Coordinates of C-alpha atoms and ligand atoms in Angstrom, one line a residue:
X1 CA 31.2 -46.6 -57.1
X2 CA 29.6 -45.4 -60.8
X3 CA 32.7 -43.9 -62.8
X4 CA 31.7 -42.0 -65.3
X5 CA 35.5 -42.6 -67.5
X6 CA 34.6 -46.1 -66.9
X7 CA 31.0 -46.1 -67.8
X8 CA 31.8 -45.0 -71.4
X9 CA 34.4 -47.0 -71.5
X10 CA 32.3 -50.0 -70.9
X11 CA 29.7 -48.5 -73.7
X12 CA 32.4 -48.4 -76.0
X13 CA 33.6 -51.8 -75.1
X14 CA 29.2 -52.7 -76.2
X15 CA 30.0 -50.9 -79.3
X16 CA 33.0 -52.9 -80.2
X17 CA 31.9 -56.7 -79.2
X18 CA 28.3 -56.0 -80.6
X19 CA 30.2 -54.5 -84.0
X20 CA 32.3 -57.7 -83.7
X21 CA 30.0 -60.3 -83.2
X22 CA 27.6 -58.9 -86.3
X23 CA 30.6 -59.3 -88.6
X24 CA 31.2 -62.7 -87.9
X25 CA 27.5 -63.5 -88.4
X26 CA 27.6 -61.6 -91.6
X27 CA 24.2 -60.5 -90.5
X28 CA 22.7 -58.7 -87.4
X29 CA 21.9 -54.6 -86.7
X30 CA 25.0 -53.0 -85.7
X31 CA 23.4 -49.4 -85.3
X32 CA 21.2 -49.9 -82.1
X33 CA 23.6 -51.2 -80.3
X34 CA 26.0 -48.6 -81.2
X35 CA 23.7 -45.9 -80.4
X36 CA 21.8 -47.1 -77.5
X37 CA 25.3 -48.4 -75.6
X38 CA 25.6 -45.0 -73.3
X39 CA 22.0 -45.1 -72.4
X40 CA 21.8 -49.1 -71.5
X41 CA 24.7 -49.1 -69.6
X42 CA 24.1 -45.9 -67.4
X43 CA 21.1 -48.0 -66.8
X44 CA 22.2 -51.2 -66.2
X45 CA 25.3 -50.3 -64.2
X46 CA 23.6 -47.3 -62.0
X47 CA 20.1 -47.9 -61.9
X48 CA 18.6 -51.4 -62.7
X49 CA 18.3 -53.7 -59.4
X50 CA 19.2 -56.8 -60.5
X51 CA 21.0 -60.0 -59.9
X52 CA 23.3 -61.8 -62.4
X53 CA 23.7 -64.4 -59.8
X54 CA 20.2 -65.2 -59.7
X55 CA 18.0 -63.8 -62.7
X56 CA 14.9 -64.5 -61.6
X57 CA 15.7 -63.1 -58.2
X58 CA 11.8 -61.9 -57.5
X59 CA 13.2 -58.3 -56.5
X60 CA 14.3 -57.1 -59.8
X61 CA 13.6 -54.3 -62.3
X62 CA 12.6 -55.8 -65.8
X63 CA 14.2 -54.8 -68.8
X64 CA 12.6 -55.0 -72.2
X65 CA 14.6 -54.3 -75.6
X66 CA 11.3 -53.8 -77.6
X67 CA 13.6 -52.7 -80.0
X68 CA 14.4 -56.7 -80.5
X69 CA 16.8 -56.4 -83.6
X70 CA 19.4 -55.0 -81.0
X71 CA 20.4 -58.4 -79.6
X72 CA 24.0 -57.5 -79.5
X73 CA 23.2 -55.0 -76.9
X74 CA 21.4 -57.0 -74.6
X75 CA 23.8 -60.3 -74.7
X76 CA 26.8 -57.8 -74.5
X77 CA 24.9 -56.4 -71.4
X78 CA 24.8 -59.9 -70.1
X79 CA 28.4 -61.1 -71.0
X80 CA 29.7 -57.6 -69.3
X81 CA 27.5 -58.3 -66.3
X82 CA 28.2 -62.0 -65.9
X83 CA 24.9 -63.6 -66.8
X84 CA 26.6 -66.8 -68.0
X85 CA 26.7 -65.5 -72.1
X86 CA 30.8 -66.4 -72.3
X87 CA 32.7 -64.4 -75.5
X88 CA 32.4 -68.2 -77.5
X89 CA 28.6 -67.3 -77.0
X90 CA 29.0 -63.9 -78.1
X91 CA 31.4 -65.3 -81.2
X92 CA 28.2 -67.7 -82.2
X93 CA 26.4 -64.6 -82.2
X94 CA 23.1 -66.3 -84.7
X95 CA 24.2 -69.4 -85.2
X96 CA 22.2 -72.9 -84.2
X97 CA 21.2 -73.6 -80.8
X98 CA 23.4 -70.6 -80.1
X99 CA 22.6 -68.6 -76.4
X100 CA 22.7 -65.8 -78.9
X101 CA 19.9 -66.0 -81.5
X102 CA 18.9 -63.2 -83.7
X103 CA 16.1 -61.5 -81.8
X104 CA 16.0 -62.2 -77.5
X105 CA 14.3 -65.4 -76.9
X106 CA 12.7 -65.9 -73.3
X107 CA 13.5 -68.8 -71.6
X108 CA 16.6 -69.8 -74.1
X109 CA 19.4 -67.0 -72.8
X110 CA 19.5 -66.4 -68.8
X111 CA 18.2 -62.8 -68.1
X112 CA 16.3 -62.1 -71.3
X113 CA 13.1 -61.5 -69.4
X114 CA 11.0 -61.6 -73.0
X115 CA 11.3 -62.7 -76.4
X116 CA 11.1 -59.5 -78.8
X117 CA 12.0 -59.0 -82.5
X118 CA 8.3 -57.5 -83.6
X119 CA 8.5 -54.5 -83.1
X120 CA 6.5 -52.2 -80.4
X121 CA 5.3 -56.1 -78.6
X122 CA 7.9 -55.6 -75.8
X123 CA 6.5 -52.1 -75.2
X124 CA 3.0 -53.2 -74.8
X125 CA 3.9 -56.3 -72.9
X126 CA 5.8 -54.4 -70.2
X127 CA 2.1 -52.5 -69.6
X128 CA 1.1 -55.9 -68.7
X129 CA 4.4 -56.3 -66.2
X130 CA 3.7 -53.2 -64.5
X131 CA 0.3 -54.3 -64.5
X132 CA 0.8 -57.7 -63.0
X133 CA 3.2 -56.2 -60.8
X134 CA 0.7 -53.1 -59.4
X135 CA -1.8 -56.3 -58.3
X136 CA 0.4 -58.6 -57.0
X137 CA 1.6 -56.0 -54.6
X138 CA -1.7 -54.5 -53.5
X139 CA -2.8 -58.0 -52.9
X140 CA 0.0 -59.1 -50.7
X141 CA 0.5 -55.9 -49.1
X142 CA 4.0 -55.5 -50.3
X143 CA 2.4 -51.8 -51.7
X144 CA 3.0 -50.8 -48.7
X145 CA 6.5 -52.1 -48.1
X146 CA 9.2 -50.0 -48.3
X147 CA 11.8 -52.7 -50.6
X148 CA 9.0 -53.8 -53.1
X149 CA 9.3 -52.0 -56.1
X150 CA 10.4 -52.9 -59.4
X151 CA 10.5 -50.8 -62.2
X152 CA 9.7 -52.2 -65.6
X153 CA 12.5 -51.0 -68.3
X154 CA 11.9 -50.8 -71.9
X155 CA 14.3 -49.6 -75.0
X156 CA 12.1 -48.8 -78.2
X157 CA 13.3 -47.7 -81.4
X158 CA 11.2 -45.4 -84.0
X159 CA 10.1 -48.8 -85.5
X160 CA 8.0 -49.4 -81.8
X161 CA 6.6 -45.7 -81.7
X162 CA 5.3 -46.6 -85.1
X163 CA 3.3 -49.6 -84.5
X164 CA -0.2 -49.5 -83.1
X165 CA 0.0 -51.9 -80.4
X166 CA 2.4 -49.5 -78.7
X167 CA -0.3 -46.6 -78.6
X168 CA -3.0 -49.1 -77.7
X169 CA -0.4 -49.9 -75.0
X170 CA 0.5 -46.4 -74.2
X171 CA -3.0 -45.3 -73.7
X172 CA -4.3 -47.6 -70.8
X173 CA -0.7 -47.3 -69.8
X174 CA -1.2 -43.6 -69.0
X175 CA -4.9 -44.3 -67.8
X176 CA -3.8 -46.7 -65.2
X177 CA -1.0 -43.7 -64.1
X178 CA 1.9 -47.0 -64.2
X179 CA 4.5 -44.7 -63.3
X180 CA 6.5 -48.1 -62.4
X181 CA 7.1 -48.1 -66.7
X182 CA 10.4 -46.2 -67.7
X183 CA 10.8 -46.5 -71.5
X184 CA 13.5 -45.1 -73.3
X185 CA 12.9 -43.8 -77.0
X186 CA 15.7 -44.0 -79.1
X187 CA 14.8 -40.9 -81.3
X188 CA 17.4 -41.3 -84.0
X189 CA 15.2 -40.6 -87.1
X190 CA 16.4 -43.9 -89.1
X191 CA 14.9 -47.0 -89.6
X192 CA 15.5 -49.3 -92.7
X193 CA 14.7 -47.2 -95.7
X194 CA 16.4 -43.8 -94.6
X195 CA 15.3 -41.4 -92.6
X196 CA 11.8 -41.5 -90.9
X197 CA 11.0 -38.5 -92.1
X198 CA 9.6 -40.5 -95.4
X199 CA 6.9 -41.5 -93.2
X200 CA 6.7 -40.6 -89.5
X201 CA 6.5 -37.1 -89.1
X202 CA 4.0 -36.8 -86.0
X203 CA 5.7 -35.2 -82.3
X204 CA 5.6 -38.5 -80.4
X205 CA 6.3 -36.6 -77.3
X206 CA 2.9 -34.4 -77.4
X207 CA 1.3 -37.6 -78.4
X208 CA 2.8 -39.2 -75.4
X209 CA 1.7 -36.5 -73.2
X210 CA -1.7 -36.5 -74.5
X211 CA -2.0 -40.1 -73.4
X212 CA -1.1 -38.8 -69.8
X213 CA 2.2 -39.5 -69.8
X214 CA 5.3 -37.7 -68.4
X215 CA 8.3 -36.9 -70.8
X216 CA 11.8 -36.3 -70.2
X217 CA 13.8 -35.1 -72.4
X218 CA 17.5 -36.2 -73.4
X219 CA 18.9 -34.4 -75.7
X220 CA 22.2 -35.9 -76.5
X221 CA 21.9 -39.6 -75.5
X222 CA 25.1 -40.1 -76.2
X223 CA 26.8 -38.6 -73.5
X224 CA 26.4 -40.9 -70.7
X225 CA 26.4 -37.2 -67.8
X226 CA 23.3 -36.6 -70.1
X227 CA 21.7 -40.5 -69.6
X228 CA 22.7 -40.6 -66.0
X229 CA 20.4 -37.1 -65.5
X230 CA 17.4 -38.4 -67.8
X231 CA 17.6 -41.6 -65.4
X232 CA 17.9 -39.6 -61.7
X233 CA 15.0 -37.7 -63.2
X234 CA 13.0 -40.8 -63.9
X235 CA 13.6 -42.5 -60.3
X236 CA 11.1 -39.7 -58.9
X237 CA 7.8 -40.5 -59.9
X238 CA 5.5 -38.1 -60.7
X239 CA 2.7 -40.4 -60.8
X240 CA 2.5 -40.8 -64.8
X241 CA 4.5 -43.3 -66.6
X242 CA 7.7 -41.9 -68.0
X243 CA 9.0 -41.7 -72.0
X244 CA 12.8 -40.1 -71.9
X245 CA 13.0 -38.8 -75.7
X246 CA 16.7 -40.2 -76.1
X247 CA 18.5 -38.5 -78.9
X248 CA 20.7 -41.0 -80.3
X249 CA 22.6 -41.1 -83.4
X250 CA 22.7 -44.6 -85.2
X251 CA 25.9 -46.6 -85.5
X252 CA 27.4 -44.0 -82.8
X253 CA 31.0 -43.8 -83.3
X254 CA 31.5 -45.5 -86.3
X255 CA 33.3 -42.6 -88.3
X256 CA 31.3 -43.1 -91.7
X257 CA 28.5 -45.2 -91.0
X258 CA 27.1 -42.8 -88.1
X259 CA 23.8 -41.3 -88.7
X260 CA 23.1 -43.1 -91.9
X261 CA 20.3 -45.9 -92.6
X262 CA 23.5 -48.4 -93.8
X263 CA 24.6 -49.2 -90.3
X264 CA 21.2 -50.3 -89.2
X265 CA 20.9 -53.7 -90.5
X266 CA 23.8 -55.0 -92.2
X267 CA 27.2 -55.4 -90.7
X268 CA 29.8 -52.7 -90.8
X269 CA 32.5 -54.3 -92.6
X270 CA 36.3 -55.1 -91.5
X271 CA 37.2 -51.6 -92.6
X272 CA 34.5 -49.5 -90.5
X273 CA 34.5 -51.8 -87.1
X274 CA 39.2 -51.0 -87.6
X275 CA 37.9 -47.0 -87.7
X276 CA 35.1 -47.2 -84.9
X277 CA 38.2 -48.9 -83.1
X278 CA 40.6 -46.1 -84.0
X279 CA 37.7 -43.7 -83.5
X280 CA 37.0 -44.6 -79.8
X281 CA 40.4 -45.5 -78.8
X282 CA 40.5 -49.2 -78.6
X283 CA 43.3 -51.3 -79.4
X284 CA 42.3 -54.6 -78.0
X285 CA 42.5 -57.5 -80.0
X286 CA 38.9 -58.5 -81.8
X287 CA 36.4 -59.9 -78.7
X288 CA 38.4 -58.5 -75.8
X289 CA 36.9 -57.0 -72.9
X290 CA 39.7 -54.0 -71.3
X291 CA 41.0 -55.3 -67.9
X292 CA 39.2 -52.3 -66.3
X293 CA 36.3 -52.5 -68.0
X294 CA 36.4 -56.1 -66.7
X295 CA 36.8 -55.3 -63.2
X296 CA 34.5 -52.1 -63.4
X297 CA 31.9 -54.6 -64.0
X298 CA 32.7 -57.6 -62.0
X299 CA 33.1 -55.1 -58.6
X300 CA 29.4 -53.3 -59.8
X301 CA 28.0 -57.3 -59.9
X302 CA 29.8 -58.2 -56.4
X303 CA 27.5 -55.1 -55.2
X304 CA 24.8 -56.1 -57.0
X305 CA 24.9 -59.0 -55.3
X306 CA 25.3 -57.9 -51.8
X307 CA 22.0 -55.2 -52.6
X308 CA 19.6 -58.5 -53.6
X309 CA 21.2 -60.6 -50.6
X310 CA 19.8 -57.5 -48.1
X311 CA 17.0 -57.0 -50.0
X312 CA 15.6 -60.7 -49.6
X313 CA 16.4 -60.1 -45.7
X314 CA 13.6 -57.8 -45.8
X315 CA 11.6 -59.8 -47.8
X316 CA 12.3 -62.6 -45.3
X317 CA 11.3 -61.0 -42.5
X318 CA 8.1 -59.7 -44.3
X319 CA 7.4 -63.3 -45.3
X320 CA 8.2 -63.8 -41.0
X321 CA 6.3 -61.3 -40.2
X322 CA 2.4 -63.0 -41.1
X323 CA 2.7 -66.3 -42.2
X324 CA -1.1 -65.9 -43.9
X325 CA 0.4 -63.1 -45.5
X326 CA 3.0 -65.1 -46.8
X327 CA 1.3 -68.1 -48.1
X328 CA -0.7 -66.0 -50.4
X329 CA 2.5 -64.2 -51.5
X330 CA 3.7 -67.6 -52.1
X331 CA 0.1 -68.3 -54.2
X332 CA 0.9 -65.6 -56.6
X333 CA 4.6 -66.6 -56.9
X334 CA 4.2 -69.8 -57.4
X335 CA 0.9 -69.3 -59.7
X336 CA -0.5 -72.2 -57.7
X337 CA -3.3 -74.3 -59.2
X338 CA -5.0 -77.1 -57.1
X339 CA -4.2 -80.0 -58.2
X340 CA -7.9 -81.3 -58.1
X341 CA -8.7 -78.2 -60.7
X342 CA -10.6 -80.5 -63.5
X343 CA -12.9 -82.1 -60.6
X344 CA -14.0 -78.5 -59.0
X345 CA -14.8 -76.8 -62.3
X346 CA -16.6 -79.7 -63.5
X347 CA -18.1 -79.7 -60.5
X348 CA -19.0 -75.9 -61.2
X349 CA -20.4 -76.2 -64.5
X350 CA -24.3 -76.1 -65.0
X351 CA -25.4 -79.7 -65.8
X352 CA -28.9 -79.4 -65.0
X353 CA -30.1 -77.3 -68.0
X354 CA -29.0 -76.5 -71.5
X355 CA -27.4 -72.9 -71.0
X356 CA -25.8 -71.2 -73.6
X357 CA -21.2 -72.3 -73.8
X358 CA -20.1 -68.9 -72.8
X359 CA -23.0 -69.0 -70.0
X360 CA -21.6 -71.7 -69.0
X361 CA -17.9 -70.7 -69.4
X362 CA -18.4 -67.8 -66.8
X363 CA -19.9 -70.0 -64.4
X364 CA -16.4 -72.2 -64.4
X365 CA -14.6 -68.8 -64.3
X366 CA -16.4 -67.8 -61.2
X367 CA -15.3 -71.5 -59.4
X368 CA -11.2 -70.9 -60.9
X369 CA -11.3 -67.6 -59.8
X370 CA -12.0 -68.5 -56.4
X371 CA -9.7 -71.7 -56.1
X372 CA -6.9 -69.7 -58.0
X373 CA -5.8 -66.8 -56.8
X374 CA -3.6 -65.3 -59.6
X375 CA -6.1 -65.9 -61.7
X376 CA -6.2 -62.3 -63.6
X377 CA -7.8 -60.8 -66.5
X378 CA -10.4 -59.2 -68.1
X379 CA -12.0 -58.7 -71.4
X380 CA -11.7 -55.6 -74.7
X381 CA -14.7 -53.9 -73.6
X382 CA -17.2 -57.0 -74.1
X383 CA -17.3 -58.7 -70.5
X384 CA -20.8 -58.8 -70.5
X385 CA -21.3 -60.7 -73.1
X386 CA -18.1 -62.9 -72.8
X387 CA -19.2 -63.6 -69.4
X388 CA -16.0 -62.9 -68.0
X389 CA -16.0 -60.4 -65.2
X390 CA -15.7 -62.2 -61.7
X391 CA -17.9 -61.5 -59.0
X392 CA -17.3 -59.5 -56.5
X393 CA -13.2 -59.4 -57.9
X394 CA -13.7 -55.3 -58.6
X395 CA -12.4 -53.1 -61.1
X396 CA -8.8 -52.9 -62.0
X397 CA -7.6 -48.9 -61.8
X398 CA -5.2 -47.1 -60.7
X399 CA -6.6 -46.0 -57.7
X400 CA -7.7 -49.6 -57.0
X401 CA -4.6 -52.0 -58.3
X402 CA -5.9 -55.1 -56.3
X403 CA -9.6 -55.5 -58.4
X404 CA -9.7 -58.5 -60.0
X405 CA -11.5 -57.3 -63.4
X406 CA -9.1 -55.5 -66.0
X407 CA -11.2 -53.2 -68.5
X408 CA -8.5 -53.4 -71.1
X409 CA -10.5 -50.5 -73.3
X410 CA -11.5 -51.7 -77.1
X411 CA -7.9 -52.8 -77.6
X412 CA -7.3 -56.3 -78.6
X413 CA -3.8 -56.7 -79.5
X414 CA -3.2 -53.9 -77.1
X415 CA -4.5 -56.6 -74.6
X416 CA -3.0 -59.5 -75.7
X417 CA 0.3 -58.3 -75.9
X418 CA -0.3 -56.8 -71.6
X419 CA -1.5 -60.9 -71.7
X420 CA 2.0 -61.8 -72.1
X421 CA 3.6 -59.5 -70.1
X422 CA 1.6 -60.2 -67.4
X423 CA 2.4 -64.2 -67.5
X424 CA 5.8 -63.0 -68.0
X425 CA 5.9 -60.9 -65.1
X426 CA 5.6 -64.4 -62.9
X427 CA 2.7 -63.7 -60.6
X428 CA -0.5 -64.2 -62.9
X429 CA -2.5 -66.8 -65.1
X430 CA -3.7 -64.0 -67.4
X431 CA -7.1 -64.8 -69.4
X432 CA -8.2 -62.3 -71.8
X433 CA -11.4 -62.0 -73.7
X434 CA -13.3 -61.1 -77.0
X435 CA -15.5 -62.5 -79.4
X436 CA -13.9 -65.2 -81.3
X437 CA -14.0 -63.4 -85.0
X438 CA -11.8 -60.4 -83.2
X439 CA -9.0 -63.4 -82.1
X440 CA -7.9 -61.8 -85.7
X441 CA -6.9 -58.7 -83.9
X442 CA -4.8 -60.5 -81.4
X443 CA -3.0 -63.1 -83.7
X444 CA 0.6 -61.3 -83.3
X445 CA 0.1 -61.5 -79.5
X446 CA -1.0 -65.1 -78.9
X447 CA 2.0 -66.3 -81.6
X448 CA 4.8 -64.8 -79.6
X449 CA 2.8 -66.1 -76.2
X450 CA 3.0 -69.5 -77.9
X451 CA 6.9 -69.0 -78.6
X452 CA 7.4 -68.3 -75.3
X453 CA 5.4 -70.9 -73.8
X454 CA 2.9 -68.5 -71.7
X455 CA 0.3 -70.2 -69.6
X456 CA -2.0 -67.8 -70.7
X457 CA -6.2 -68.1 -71.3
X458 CA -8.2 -66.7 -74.3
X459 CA -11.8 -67.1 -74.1
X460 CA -13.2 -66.2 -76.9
X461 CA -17.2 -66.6 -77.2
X462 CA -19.3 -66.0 -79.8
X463 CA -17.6 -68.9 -81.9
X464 CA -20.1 -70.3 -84.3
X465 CA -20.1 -68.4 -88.0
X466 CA -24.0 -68.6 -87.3
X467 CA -24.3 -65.6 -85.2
X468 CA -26.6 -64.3 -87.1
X469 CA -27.7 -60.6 -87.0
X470 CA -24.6 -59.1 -86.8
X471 CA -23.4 -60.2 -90.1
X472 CA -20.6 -61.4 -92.3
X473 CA -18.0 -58.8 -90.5
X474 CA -18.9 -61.0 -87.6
X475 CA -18.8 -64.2 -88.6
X476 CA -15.9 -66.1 -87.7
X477 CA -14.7 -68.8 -90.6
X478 CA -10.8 -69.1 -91.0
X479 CA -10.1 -68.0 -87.3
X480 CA -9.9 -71.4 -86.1
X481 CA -7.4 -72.7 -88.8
X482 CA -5.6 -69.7 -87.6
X483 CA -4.9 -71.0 -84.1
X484 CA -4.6 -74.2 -85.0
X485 CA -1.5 -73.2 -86.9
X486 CA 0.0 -72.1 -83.7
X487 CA 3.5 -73.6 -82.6
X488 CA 2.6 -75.3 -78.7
Ligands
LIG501 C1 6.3 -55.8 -86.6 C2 7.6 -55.7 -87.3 N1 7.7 -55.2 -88.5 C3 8.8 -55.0 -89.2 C4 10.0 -55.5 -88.7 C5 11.3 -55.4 -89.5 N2 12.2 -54.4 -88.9 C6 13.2 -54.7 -88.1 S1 14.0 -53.3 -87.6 C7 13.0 -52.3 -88.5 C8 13.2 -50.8 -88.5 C9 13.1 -50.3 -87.1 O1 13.5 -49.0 -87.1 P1 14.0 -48.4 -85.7 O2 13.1 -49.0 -84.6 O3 14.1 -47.0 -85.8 O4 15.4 -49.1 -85.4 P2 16.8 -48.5 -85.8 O5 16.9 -48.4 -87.3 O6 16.8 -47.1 -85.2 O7 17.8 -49.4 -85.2 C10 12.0 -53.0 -89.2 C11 11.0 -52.4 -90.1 C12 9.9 -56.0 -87.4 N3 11.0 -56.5 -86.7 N4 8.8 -56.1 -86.7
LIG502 MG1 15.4 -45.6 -85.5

């Protein structure tokens, strides 16, 4: 059913509603979308199991824009593919209480799977997907099922290569061999102030490689034959996760903009979007989607459809199949909590003699661990002294996905971000763990878990500015105004 006329056709048709939408903001990032619209909708249209007529339908691939400033690709993505996002939601593109806000807000716009807008947090929370997801399944058997397999998507820009958290990401990433992560680099040497070559001059492939993962090269994103072979590649795993090295040129198609830093942030003017129009062929009134692109689409989501609907007939009859089997699936979907919680951990705690807090915190953790099953987490290389490892749970790797106890490696933000992703992901309370002062370290993660309204634990031990021999570096003092500034 993929047409490859059609394909581009429906890229161009990203191009020119995310060019218009920006222009009557008068603000929003044209270039992204521009560039990245052959790549997304190769993948959207020919390889991403989804379900715009249910988007949490449990089945599906997750797809990440880490590059969040793109928003005009994704909600064009989700307008094309009938999410719900009409063309007057497209038209209010940034404006209050819009479906559209500037960045992708979870839980505001059906089938935005993650809030993103700083950059390289989508990235590291999709580790924490594909890490939820590898546990979930070796815990309900549904490894070993032949349907059960989603792939976690992600779309960085230079900006996300840049940041730390994406390498802290990357590296346990290509430890735990989470070949279920596909991420697409948009290598088109521009960010804000010109080219990256004024500060980014490293080989991000060789980098990636060194952290053990697998790269595929594409060397003219643009061309949609050239996306659709970087993606077929990527289907076969090769046990690593993958980075496709997507050359892109920024503000693609847009005669004199293309290429150049001044069609990355700022709209592209009347002028510009009439010549991208001319340039691409399109002669369609301002927010029109072609009649063929229409029905391209629409017949790919009537598919679409019909794939989930078989799919959750094997997923029935796996659920019929063992009906122990299923009520622990349903435990991790459902994240389910007794509702007599409070009682059993009080229950739990040491009462009998004064024991130090974080003592006293792992003996509750034991108790929740036991009583909840999704319960999932693990500490930045100080378990022992945060007291969070559970019993018995083992260690989380790759060749053991069902442990219970995540070494997360001296990472923090790294870890907070995989937090998110894994209480995004739908089948895990996530708790992480370090000493309070390091909270520091994790500040970007737990704000954009509060944004998104993650049930997500952070013990942090260690808490009183007397600890003593370690010093000032490890004293904490303004940390806990810090949190207490958090939006809940
Ligand atoms: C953590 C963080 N720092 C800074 C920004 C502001 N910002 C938004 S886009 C951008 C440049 C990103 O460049 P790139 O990823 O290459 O995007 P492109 O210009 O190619 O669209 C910056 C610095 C941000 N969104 N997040
Ligand atoms: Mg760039």
């Amino acid at each position: 059913m993929y047409n490859e006329a059609l394909a581009k056709k429906s890229a161009n048709t990203i191009r020119v509603l995310a060019a218009e939408a920006i222009q009557k903001a008068k603000s929003g990032h044209p270039g992204m979308p521009l560039g990245c619209a052959d790549y997304a909708f190769t993948l959207w249209d020919k390889y991403l199991r989804h379900n715009p007529a249910n988007p949490k339908w449990i089945g599906r691939d997750r797809f990440i824009l880490s590059a969040g400033h793109g928003s005009m690709l994704i909600y064009s993505l989700l307008h094309l593919f009938n999410y719900g996002l009409s063309m007057d939601d497209l038209k209010n593109f940034r404006q209050w209480e819009s479906l559209t806000p500037g960045h992708p807000e979870y839980g505001h716009t059906a089938g935005v799977d993650i809030t993103t807008g700083p950059l390289g947090s989508g990235f590291a929370s999709a580790v924490g997907m594909a890490i939820a997801k590898r546990h979930f399944a070796a815990k309900t058997g549904l490894d070993k099922s032949s349907f059960y397999n989603p792939r976690i998507f992600v779309i960085s820009g230079d900006g996300c290569m840049m940041e730390g958290c994406s390498s802290e990401a990357a590296s346990l990433a290509g430890h735990l061999k989470l070949d279920e992560l596909v991420v697409f680099y948009d290598d088109n040497n521009i960010s804000i102030e010109g080219n990256t070559s004024l500060a980014f001059s490293e080989n991000v492939a060789a980098r990636f490689e060194a952290f053990n993962w697998r790269i595929i090269r594409c060397d003219n994103a643009n061309d949609a034959a050239q996306c659709d072979a970087a993606l077929a590649q990527a289907m076969v795993s090769d046990g690593r996760p993958t980075l496709i090295v997507g050359k892109t040129a920024i503000g693609y198609g847009a005669p004199n903009k293309q290429g150049k830093s001044s069609s990355h942030g700022e709209p592209l003017g009347e002028e510009e979007i009439a010549a991208l129009k001319q340039n691409i062929g399109f002669d369609e009134a301002p927010f029109t989607v072609p009649a063929d692109v229409r029905a391209y689409c629409d017949a790919r989501c009537a598919e679409l459809e019909k794939e989930a609907a078989a799919w959750d007939k094997e997923f029935q009859a796996f659920l019929d199949a063992d009906a122990d089997r299923a009520k622990v699936i349903s435990s991790y979907l459902n994240t389910e909590v007794p509702a007599n919680i409070a009682e059993e951990l009080l229950k739990a705690a040491p009462l009998d003699k004064p024991v130090a807090s974080r003592a006293s915190s792992g003996t509750v953790l034991q108790k929740a661990a036991e009583l909840v099953p999704s319960l999932f987490g693990g500490a930045a290389d100080l378990a022992p002294s945060t007291k969070t490892d559970v019993k018995g749970g083992g260690d989380f790797s790759a060749e053991n996905p069902a442990g219970r106890n995540i070494h997360f490696g001296v990472r923090e933000l790294g870890m907070g971000l995989a937090g998110n992703g894994m209480a995004l992901f739908g089948t895990a309370i996530p708790y992480t763990s370090t000493f309070f002062v390091f909270s520091d370290y994790m500040k970007p993660a737990i704000r954009l878990a509060a944004l998104q309204k993650l049930h997500q634990i952070y013990v942090f031990t260690h808490d009183s500015f007397y600890v003593g021999e370690d010093g000032p570096t490890h004293e904490p003092i303004e940390q806990i105004a810090m949190l207490r500034t958090f939006p809940v």
